[in-house]
Structure formats: structure tokens, C-alpha cells
PDB file of C-alpha atoms in Angstrom:
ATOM      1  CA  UNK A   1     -34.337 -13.928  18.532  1.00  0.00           C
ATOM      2  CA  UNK A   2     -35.605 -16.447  21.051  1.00  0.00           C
ATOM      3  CA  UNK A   3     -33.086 -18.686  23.310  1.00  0.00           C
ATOM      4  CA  UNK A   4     -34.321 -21.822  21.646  1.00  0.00           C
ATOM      5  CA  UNK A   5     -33.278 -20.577  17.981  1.00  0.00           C
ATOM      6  CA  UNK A   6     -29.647 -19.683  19.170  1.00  0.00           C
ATOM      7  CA  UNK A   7     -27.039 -21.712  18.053  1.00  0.00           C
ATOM      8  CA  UNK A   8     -25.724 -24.409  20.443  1.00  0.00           C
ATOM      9  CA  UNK A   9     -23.192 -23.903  23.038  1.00  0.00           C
ATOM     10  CA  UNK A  10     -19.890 -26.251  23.493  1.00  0.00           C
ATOM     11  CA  UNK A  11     -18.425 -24.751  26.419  1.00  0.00           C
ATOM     12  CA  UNK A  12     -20.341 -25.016  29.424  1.00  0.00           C
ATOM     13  CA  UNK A  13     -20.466 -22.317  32.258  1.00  0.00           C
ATOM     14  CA  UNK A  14     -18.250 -23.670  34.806  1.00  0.00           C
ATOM     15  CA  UNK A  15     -15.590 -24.210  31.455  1.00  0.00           C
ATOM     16  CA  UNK A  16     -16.265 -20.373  30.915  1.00  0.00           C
ATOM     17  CA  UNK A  17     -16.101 -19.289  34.227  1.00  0.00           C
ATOM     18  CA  UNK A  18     -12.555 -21.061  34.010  1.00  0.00           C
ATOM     19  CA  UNK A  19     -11.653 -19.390  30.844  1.00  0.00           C
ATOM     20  CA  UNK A  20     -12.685 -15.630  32.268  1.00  0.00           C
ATOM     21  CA  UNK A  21     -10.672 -15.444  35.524  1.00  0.00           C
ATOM     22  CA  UNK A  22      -7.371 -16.918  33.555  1.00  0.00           C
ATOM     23  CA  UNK A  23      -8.267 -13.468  31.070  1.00  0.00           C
ATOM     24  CA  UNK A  24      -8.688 -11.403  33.802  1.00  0.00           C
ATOM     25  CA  UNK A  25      -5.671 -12.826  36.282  1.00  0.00           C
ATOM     26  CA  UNK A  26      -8.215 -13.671  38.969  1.00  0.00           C
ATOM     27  CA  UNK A  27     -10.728 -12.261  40.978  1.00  0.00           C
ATOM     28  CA  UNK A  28     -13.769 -13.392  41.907  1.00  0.00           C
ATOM     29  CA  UNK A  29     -17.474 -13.409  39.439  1.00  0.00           C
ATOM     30  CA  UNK A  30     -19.928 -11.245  40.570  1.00  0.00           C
ATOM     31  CA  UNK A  31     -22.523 -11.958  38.023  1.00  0.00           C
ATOM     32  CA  UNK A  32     -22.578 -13.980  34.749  1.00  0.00           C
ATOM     33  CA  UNK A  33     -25.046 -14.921  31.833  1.00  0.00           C
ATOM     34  CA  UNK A  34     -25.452 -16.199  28.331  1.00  0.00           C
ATOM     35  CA  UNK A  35     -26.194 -13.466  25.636  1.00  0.00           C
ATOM     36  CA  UNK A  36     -25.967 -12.412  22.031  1.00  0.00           C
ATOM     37  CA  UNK A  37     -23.395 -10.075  21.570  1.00  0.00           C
ATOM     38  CA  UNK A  38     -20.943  -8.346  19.153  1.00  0.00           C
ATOM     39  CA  UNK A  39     -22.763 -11.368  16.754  1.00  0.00           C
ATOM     40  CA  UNK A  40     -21.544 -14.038  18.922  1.00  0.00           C
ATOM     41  CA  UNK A  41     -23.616 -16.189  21.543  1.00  0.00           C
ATOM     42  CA  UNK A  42     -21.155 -15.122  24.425  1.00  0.00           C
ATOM     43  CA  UNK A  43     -21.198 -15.778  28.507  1.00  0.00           C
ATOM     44  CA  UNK A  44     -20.773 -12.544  30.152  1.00  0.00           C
ATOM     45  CA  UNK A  45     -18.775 -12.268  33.351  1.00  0.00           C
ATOM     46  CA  UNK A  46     -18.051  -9.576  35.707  1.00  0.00           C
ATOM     47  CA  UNK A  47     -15.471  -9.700  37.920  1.00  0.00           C
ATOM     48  CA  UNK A  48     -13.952  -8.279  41.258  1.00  0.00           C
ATOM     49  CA  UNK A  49     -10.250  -7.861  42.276  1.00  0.00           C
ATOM     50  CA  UNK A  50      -9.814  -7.364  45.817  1.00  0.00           C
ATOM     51  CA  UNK A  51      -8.795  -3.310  46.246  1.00  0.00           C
ATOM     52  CA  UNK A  52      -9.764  -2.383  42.820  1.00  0.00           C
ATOM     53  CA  UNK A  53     -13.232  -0.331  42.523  1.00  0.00           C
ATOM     54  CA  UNK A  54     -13.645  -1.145  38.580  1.00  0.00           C
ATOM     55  CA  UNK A  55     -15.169  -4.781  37.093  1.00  0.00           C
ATOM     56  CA  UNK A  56     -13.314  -6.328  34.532  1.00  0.00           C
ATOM     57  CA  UNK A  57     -16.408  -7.679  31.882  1.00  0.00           C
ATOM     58  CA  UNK A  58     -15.218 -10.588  29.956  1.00  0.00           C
ATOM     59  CA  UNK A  59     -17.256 -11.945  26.989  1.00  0.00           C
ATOM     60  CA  UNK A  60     -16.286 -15.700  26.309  1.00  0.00           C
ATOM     61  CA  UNK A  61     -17.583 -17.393  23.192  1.00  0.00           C
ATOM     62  CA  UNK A  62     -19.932 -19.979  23.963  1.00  0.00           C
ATOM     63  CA  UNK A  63     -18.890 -22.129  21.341  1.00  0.00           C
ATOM     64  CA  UNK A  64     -15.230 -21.513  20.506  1.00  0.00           C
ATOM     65  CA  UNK A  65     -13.966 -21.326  23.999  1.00  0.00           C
ATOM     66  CA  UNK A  66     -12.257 -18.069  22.740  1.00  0.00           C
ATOM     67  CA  UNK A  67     -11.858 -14.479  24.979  1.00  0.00           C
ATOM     68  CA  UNK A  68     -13.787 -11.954  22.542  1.00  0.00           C
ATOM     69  CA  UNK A  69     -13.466  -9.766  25.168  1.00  0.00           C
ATOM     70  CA  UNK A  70     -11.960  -7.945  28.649  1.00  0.00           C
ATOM     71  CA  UNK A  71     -12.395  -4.597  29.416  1.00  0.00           C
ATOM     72  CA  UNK A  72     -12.418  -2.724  32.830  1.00  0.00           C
ATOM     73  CA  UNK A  73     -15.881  -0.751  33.951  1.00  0.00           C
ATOM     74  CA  UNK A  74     -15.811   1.814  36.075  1.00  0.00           C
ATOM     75  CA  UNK A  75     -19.654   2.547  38.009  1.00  0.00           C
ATOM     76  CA  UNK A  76     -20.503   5.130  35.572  1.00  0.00           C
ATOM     77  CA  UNK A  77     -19.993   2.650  32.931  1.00  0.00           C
ATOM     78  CA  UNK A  78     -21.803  -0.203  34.987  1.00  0.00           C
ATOM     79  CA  UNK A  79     -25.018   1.764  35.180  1.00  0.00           C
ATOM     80  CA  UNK A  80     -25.222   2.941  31.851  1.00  0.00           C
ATOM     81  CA  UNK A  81     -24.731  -0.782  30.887  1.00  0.00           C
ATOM     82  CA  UNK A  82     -27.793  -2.149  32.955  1.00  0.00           C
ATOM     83  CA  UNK A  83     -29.876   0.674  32.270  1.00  0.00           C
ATOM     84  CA  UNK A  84     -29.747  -0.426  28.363  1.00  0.00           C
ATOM     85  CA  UNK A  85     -29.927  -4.470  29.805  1.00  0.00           C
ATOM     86  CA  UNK A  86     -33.124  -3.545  31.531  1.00  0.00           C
ATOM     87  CA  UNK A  87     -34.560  -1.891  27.967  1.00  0.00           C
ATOM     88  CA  UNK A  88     -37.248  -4.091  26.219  1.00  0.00           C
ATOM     89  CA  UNK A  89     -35.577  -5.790  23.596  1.00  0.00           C
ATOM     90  CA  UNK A  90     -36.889  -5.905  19.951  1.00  0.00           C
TER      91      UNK A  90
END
């Protein structure tokens, strides 16, 4: 599906970016983008906590404002996760 038929956003990035380090109790975003996922048109953050190896990923609906989800990645995970980002998508 192609960017321009996705369904509008409300929440802008800086609002998500707000919205993810209040789910995740702080840190600091190491990397972030809009994407389809889980069915929803989400902004994807990963963030860093000072002392902690492992990147808490939060998915934030992009037009509900709402967490859909925050999960801890350890490397392993990480890599597996950009190899399948880097696949061509159908």
C-alpha cells in the first residue's frame, strides 16, 4: 500500500515522541518512523535508558494518540527485526 493511500494521521511526531517516553518512563529516541503495523498506521520509536543494554520499541497510533505497544528488545531481537525491515515489501 503506498504512503499516499494511508489513512491520515492526527498526532504529529513531536506529539508521539511525547506520548512514547511517558510509556516507556524516559530515555532518550534512538530512531523513529511512521509504518503500518499490527493493522494500525503507527510511529515506531526505539528508545535508550542510560545503563540498560535492551531498547524499549513503542508503537503509538498515529491517529488515536493511543500506546498499542512497549516491549523491550534485546540485540538478537534488534537484528532479526531490521533484517525483515530491510526485506522488499510486497
Amino acid at each position: 500500500m503506498r504512503r499516499s493511500s494511508w489513512p491520515r494521521r492526527k498526532f504529529s511526531r513531536r506529539q508521539a515522541e511525547a506520548i512514547a517516553l511517558r510509556a516507556s518512563h524516559g530515555g532518550k529516541i534512538k530512531d523513529g518512523e511512521i509504518e503500518r503495523e499490527k493493522g494500525h498506521l503507527v510511529w515506531s520509536f526505539d528508545i535508550a535508558k542510560p545503563k540498560i543494554s535492551a531498547i524499549t520499541e513503542v508503537l503509538v497510533d498515529a491517529r488515536t494518540g493511543k500506546v498499542i505497544s512497549a516491549q523491550e528488545e534485546n540485540s538478537a531481537q534488534q537484528a532479526a527485526e531490521a533484517k525483515a525491515d530491510a526485506q522488499p515489501k510486497r
